[in-house]
Backbone as numpy.savetxt, mean C-alpha at the origin, in Angstrom:
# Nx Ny Nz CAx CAy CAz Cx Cy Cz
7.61 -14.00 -1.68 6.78 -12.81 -1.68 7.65 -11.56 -1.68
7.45 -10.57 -2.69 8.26 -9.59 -2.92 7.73 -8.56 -1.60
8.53 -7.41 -1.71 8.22 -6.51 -0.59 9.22 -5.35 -0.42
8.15 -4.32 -0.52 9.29 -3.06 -0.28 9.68 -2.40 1.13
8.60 -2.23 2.16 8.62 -2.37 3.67 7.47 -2.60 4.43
7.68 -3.26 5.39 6.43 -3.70 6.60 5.72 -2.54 6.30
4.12 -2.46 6.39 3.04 -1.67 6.20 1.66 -2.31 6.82
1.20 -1.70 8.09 0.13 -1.98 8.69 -1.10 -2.05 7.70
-1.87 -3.41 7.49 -2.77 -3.24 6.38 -2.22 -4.12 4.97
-0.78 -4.66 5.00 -0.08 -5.06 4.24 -0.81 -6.20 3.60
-1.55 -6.67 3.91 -2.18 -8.21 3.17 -1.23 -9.43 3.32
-0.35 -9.68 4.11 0.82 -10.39 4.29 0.33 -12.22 3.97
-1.07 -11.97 4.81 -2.02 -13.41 4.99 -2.55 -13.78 3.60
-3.23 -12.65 2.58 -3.78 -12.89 1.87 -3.67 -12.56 0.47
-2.12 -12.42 0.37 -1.46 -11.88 -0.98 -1.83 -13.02 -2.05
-1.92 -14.50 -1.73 -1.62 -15.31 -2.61 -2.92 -15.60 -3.07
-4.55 -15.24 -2.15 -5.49 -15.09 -2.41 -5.83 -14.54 -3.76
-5.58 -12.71 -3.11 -5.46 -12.04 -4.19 -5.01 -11.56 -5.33
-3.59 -12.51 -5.52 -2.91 -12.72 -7.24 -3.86 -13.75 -7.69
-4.32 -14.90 -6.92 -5.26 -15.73 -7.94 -6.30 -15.38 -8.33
-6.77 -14.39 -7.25 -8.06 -13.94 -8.15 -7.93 -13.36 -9.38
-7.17 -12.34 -9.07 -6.37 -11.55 -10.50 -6.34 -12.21 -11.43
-5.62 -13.03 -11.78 -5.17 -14.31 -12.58 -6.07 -14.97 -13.55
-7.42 -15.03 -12.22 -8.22 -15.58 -12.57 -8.96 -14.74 -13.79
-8.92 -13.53 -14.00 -9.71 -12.79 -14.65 -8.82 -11.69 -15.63
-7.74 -12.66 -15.61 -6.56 -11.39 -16.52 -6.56 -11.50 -17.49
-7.77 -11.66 -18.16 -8.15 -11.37 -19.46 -8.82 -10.14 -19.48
-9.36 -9.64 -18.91 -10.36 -8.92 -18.63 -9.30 -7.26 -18.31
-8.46 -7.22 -18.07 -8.14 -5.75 -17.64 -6.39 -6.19 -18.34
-5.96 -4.69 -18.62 -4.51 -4.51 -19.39 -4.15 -3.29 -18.20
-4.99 -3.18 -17.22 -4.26 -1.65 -16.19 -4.79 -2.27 -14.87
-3.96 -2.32 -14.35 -4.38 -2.63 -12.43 -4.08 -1.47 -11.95
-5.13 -0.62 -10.79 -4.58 0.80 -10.29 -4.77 0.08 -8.02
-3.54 0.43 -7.64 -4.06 0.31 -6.36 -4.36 1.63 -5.86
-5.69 1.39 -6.07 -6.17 3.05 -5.12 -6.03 3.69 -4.00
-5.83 2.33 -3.09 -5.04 2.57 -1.50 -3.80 1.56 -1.38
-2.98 2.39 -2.17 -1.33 1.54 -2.33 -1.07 1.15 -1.24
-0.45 2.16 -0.13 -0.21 1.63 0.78 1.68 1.13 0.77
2.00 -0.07 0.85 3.60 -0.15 0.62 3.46 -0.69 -0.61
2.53 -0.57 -1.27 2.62 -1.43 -2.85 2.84 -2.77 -3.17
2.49 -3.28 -2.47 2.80 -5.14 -2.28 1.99 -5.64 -2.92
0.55 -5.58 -3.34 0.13 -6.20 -4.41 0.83 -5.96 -5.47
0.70 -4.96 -6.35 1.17 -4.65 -7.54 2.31 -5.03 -7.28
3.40 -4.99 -6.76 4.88 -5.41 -6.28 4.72 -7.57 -6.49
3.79 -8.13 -6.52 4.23 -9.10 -6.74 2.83 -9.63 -8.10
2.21 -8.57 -8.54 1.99 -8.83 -9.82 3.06 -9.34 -10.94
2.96 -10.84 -11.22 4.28 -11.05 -11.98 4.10 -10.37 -13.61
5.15 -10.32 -14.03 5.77 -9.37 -15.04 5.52 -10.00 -16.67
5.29 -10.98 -16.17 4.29 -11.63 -17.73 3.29 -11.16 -18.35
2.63 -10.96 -17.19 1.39 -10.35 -17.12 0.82 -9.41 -18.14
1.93 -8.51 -18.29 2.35 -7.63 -19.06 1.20 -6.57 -18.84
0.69 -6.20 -17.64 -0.20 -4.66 -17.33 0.09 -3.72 -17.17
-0.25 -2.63 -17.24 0.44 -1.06 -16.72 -0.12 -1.37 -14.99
0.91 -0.75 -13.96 0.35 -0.58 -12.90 0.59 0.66 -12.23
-0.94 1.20 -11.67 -0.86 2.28 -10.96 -0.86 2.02 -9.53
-0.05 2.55 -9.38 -0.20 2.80 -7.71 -0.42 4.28 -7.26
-1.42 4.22 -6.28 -1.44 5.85 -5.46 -2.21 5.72 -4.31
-1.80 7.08 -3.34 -2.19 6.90 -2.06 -1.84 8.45 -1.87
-3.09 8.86 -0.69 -3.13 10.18 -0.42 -2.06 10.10 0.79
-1.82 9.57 1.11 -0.49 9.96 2.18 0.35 10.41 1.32
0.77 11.99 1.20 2.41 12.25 0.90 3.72 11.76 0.79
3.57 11.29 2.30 5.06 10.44 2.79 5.07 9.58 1.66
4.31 8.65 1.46 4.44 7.29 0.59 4.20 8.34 -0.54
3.93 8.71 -1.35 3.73 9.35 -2.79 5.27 9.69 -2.74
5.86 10.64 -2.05 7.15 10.91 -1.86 7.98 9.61 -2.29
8.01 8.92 -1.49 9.07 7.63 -1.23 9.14 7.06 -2.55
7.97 6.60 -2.89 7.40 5.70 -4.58 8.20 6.59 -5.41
8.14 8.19 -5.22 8.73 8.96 -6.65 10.28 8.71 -6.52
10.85 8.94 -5.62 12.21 8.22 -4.88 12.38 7.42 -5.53
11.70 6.07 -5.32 12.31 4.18 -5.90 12.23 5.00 -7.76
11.79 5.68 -8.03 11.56 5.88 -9.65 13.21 6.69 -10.31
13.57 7.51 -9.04 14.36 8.26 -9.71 15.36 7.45 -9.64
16.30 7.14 -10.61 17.96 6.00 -10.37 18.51 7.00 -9.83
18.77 8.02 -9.81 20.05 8.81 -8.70 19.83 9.42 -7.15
18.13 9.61 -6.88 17.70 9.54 -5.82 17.59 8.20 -4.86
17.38 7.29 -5.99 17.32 5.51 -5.01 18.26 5.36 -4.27
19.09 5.79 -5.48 20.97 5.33 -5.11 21.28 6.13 -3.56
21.29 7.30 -3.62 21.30 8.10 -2.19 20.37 7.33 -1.27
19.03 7.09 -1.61 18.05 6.18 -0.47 18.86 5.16 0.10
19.41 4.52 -1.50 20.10 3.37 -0.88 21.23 2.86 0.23
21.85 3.76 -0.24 22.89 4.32 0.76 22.74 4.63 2.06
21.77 5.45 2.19 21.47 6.07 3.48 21.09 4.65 4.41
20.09 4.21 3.91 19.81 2.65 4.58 20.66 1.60 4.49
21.93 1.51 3.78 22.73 0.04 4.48 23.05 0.61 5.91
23.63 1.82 5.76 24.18 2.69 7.28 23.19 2.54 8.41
21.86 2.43 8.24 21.10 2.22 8.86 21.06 0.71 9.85
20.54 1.12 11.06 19.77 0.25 12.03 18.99 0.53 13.21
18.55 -0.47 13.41 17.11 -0.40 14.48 17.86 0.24 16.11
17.24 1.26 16.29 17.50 1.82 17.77 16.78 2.77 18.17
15.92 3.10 19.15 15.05 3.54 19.74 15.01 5.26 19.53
15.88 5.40 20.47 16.48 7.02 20.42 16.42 7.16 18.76
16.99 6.92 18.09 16.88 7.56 16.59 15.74 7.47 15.96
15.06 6.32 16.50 13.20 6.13 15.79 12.70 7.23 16.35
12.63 7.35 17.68 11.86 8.57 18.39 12.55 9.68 17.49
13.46 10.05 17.21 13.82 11.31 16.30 13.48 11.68 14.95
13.64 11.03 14.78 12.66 10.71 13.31 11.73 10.48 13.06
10.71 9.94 14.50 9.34 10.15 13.83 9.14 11.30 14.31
9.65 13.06 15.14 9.99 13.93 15.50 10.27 14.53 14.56
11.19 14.12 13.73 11.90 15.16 12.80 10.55 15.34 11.10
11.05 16.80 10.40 9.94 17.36 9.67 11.14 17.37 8.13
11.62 16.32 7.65 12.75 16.33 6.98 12.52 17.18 5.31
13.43 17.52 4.79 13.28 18.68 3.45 13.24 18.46 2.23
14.39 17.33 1.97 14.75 16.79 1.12 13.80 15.38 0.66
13.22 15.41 -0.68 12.21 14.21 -0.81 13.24 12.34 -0.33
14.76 12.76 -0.73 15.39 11.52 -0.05 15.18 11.40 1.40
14.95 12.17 2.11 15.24 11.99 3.80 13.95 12.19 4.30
12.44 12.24 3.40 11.38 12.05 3.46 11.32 10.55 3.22
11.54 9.39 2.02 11.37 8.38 1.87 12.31 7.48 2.96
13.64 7.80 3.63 14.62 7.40 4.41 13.43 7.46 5.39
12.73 8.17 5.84 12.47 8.36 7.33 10.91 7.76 6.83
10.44 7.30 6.10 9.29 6.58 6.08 9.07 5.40 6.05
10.53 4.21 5.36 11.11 3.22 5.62 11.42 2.58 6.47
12.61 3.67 7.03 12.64 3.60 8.34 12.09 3.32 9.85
10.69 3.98 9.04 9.85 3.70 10.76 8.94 3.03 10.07
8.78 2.37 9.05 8.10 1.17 8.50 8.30 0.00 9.32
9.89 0.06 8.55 10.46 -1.38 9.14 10.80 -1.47 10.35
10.94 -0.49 11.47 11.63 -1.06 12.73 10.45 -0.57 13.90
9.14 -0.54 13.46 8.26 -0.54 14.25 7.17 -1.61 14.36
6.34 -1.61 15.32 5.54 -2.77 15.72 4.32 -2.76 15.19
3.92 -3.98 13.72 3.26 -3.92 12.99 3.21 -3.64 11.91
4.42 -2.62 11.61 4.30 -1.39 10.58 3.36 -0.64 10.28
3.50 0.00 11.63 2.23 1.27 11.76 3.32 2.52 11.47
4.51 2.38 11.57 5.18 3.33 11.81 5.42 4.35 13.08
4.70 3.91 13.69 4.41 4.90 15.35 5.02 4.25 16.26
5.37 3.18 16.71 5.57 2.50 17.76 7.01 1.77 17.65
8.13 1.83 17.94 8.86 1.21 18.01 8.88 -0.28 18.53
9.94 -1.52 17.52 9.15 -2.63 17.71 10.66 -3.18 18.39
10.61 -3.59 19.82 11.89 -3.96 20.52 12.16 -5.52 20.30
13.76 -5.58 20.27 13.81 -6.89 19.73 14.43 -7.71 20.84
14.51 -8.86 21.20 14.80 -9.39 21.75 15.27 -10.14 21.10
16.29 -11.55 22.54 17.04 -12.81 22.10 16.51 -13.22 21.10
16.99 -14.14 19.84 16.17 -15.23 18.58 15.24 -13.73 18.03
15.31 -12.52 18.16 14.10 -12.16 17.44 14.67 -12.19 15.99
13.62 -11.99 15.02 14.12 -11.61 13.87 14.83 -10.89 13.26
15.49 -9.68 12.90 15.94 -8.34 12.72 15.01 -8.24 11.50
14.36 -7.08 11.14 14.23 -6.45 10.18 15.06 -5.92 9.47
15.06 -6.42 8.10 16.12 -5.88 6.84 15.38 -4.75 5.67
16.20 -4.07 5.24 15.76 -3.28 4.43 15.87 -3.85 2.91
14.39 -4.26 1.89 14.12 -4.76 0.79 14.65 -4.36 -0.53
16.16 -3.75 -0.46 16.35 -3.30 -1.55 16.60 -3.69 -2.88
16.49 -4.65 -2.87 16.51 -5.61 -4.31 15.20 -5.06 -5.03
14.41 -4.67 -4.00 13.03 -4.61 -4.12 12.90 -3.13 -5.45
13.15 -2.53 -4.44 13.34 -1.12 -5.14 13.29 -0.35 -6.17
13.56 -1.32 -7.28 14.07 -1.06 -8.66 12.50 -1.30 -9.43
11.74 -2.11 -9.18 10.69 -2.91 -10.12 9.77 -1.75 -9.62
9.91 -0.76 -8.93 8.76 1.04 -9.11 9.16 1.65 -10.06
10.47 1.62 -10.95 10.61 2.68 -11.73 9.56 2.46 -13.05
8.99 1.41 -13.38 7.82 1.66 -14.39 6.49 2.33 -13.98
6.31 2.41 -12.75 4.89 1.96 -12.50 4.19 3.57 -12.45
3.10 3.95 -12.72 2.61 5.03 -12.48 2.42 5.61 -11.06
3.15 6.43 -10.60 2.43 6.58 -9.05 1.47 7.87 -8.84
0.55 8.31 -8.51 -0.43 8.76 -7.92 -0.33 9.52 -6.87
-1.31 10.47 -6.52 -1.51 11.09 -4.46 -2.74 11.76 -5.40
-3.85 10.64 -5.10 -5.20 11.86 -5.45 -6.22 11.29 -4.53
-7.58 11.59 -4.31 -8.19 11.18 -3.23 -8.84 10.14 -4.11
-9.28 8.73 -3.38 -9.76 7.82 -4.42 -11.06 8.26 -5.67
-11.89 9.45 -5.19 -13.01 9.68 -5.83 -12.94 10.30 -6.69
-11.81 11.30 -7.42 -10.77 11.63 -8.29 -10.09 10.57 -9.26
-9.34 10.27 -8.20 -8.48 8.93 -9.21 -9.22 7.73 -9.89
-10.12 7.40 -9.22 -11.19 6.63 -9.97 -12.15 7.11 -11.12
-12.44 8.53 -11.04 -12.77 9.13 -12.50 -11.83 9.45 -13.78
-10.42 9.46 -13.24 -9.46 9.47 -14.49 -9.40 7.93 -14.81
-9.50 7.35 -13.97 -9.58 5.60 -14.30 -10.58 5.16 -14.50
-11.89 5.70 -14.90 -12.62 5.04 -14.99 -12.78 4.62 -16.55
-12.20 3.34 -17.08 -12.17 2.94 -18.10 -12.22 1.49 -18.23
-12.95 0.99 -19.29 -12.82 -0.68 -19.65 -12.30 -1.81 -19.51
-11.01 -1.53 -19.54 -10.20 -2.56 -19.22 -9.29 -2.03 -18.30
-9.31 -0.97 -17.11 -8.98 -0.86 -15.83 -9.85 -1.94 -14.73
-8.38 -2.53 -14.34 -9.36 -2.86 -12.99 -8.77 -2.32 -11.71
-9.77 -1.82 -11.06 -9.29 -1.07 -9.68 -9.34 -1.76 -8.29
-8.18 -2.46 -7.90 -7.74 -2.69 -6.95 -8.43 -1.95 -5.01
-9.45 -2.24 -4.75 -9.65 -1.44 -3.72 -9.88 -1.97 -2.16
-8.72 -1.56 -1.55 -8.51 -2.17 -0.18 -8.39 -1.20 1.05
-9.63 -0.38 1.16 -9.74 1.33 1.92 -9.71 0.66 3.45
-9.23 2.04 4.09 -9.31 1.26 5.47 -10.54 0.94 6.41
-10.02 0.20 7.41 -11.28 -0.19 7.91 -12.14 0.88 8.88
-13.53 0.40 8.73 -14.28 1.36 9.53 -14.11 1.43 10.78
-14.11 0.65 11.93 -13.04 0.10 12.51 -12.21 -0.77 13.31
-10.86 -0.10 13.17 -9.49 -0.46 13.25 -8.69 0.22 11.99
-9.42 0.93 11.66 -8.31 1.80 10.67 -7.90 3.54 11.15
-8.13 3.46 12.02 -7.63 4.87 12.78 -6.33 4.81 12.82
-5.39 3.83 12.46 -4.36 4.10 12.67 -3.58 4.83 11.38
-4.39 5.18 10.24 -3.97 5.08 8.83 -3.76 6.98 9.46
-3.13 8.02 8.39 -3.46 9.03 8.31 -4.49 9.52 8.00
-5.16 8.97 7.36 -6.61 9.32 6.68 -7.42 7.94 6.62
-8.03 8.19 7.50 -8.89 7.32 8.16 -10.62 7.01 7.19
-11.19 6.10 7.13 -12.43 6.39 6.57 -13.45 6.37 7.26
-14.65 7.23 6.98 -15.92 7.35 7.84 -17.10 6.47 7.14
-18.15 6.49 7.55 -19.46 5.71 6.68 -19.78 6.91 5.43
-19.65 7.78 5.30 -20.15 8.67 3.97 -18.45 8.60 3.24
-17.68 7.86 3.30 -16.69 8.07 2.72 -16.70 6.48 1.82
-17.22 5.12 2.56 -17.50 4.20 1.84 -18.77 4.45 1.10
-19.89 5.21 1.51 -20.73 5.17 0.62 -20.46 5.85 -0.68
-19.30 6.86 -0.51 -18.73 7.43 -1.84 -18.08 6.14 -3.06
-17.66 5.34 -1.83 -16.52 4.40 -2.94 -17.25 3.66 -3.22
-18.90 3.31 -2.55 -19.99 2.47 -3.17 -20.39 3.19 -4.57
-20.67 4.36 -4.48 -20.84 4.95 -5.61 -19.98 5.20 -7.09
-18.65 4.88 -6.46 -17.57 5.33 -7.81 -17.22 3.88 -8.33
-17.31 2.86 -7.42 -17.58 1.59 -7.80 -18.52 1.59 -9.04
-20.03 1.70 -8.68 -20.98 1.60 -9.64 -20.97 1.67 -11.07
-20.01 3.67 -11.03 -19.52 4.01 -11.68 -18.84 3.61 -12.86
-18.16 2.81 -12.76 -17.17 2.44 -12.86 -17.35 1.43 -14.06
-16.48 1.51 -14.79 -17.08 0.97 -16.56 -15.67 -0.36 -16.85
-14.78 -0.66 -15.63 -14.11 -1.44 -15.60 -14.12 -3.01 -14.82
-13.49 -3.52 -14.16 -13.79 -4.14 -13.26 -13.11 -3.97 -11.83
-13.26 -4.48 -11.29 -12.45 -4.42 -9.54 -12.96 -5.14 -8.56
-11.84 -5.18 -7.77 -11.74 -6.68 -6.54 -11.54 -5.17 -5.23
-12.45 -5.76 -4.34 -13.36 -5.02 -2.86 -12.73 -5.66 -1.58
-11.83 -5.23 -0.98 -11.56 -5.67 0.34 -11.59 -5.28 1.54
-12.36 -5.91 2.32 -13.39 -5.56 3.45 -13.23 -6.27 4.58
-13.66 -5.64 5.64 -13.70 -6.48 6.69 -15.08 -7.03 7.44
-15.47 -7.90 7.22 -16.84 -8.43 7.70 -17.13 -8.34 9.33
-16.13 -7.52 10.02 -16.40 -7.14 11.41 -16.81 -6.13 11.53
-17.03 -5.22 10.21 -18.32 -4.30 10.22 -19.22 -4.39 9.39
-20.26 -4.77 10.39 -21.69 -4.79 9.53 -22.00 -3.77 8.31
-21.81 -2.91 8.82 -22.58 -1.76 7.86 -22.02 -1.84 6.38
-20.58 -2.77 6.34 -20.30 -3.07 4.81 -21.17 -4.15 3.79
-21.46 -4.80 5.19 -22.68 -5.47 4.04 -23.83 -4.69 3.57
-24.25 -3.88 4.64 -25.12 -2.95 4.05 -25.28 -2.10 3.18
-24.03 -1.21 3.10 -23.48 -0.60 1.61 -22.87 -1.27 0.50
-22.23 -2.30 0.72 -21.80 -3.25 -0.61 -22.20 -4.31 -0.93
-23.17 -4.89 -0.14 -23.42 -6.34 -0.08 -22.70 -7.57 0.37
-23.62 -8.47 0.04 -22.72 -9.79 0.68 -21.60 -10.11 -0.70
-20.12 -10.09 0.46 -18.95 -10.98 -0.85 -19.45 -11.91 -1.24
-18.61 -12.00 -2.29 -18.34 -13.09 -3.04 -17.67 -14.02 -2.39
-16.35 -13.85 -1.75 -15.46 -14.62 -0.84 -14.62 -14.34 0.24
-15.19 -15.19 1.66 -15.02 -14.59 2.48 -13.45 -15.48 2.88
-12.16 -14.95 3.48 -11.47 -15.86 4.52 -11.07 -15.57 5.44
-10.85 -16.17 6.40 -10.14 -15.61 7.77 -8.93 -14.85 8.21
-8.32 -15.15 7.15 -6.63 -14.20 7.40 -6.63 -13.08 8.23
-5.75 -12.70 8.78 -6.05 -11.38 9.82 -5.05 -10.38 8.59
-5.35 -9.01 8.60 -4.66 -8.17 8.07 -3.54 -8.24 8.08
């Protein structure tokens, strides 16, 4: 499983779900857009046969930032750099999630950063390691396979009207009603009933990911198609 950094919301459980569904229907669309990218891990292990355009976008800055980063070859290279030097230690996480950095490199450095060495990948919480723990490594092999991809920062109800086309299919995995307070931009009930609506809209196809621990999604979207247990 490919991967660019830990990201709360990551689909870690249910990546292999959701390439087969894909798969299943990749006749049907030549553009995959993730509307709530996030660390880009679907599209990141969309294999390359495939041969689709992929969009990725997300109204968080930080990540719009970082994505334009992996695109530029002489900005990566500095990213890159900056992170072998790198490692996990408390005092410097607390500073950095503190610090208001200038440069779009030391914006994507410091979003990585508290990706990977926090608990969950919420980015907020520093994640302490103990004896046998794992260490978290930084994915840079990874890095390189963004410089095709389209990246995005528009609000989904926007970006889904420039996408709204035939053989787009739109990827949509918004956060939860809740347990998604932890996102920067959180969603409310008139904010899914919007994405019920641009859905409708919508003259392409797309795969809906939800959490069935709130009712009220059945009520605005109906009953799935397929339900599984995986935890986020």
């Amino acid at each position: 499983m490919k991967s660019l950094f830990p990201y709360y919301g990551g689909r870690f459980f249910q990546l292999k779900d959701i390439i087969g569904i894909l798969n299943e229907h990749r006749d049907s669309f030549d553009v995959v857009v993730d509307v709530f990218g996030g660390s880009g891990k679907v599209l990141l292990n969309i294999p390359d046969e495939w041969k689709v355009v992929k969009v990725y976008n997300d109204l968080n800055d930080s990540l719009y930032t970082t994505f334009k980063v992996l695109q530029n070859p002489s900005k990566r290279r500095l990213l890159e750099r900056k992170l072998r030097m790198a490692f996990p230690h408390e005092k410097i996480f607390r500073e950095l999630r503190a610090a208001h950095p200038r440069s779009d490199v030391d914006v994507a450095f410091k979003t990585i950063y508290l990706h990977t060495f926090s608990y969950a990948g919420t980015g907020t919480a520093f994640k302490r390691l103990y004896k046998r723990a794992h260490i978290p490594v930084f994915r840079l092999d990874s890095f390189i396979e963004v410089k095709k991809w389209i990246v995005e920062n528009k609000d989904f109800r926007e970006l889904m009207t420039v996408y709204n086309k035939p053989r787009v299919l739109l990827y949509l995995d918004p956060p939860y009603l809740n347990g998604g307070k932890v996102y920067r931009y959180s969603f409310k009930i008139d904010d899914f009933w919007d994405l019920k609506k641009k859905i409708d809209e919508h003259s392409g196809s797309y795969l809906l990911n939800l959490s069935m621990n709130d009712p009220e999604m059945i009520e605005i979207f109906g009953k799935p198609n397929k339900v599984t247990d995986h935890f986020r």
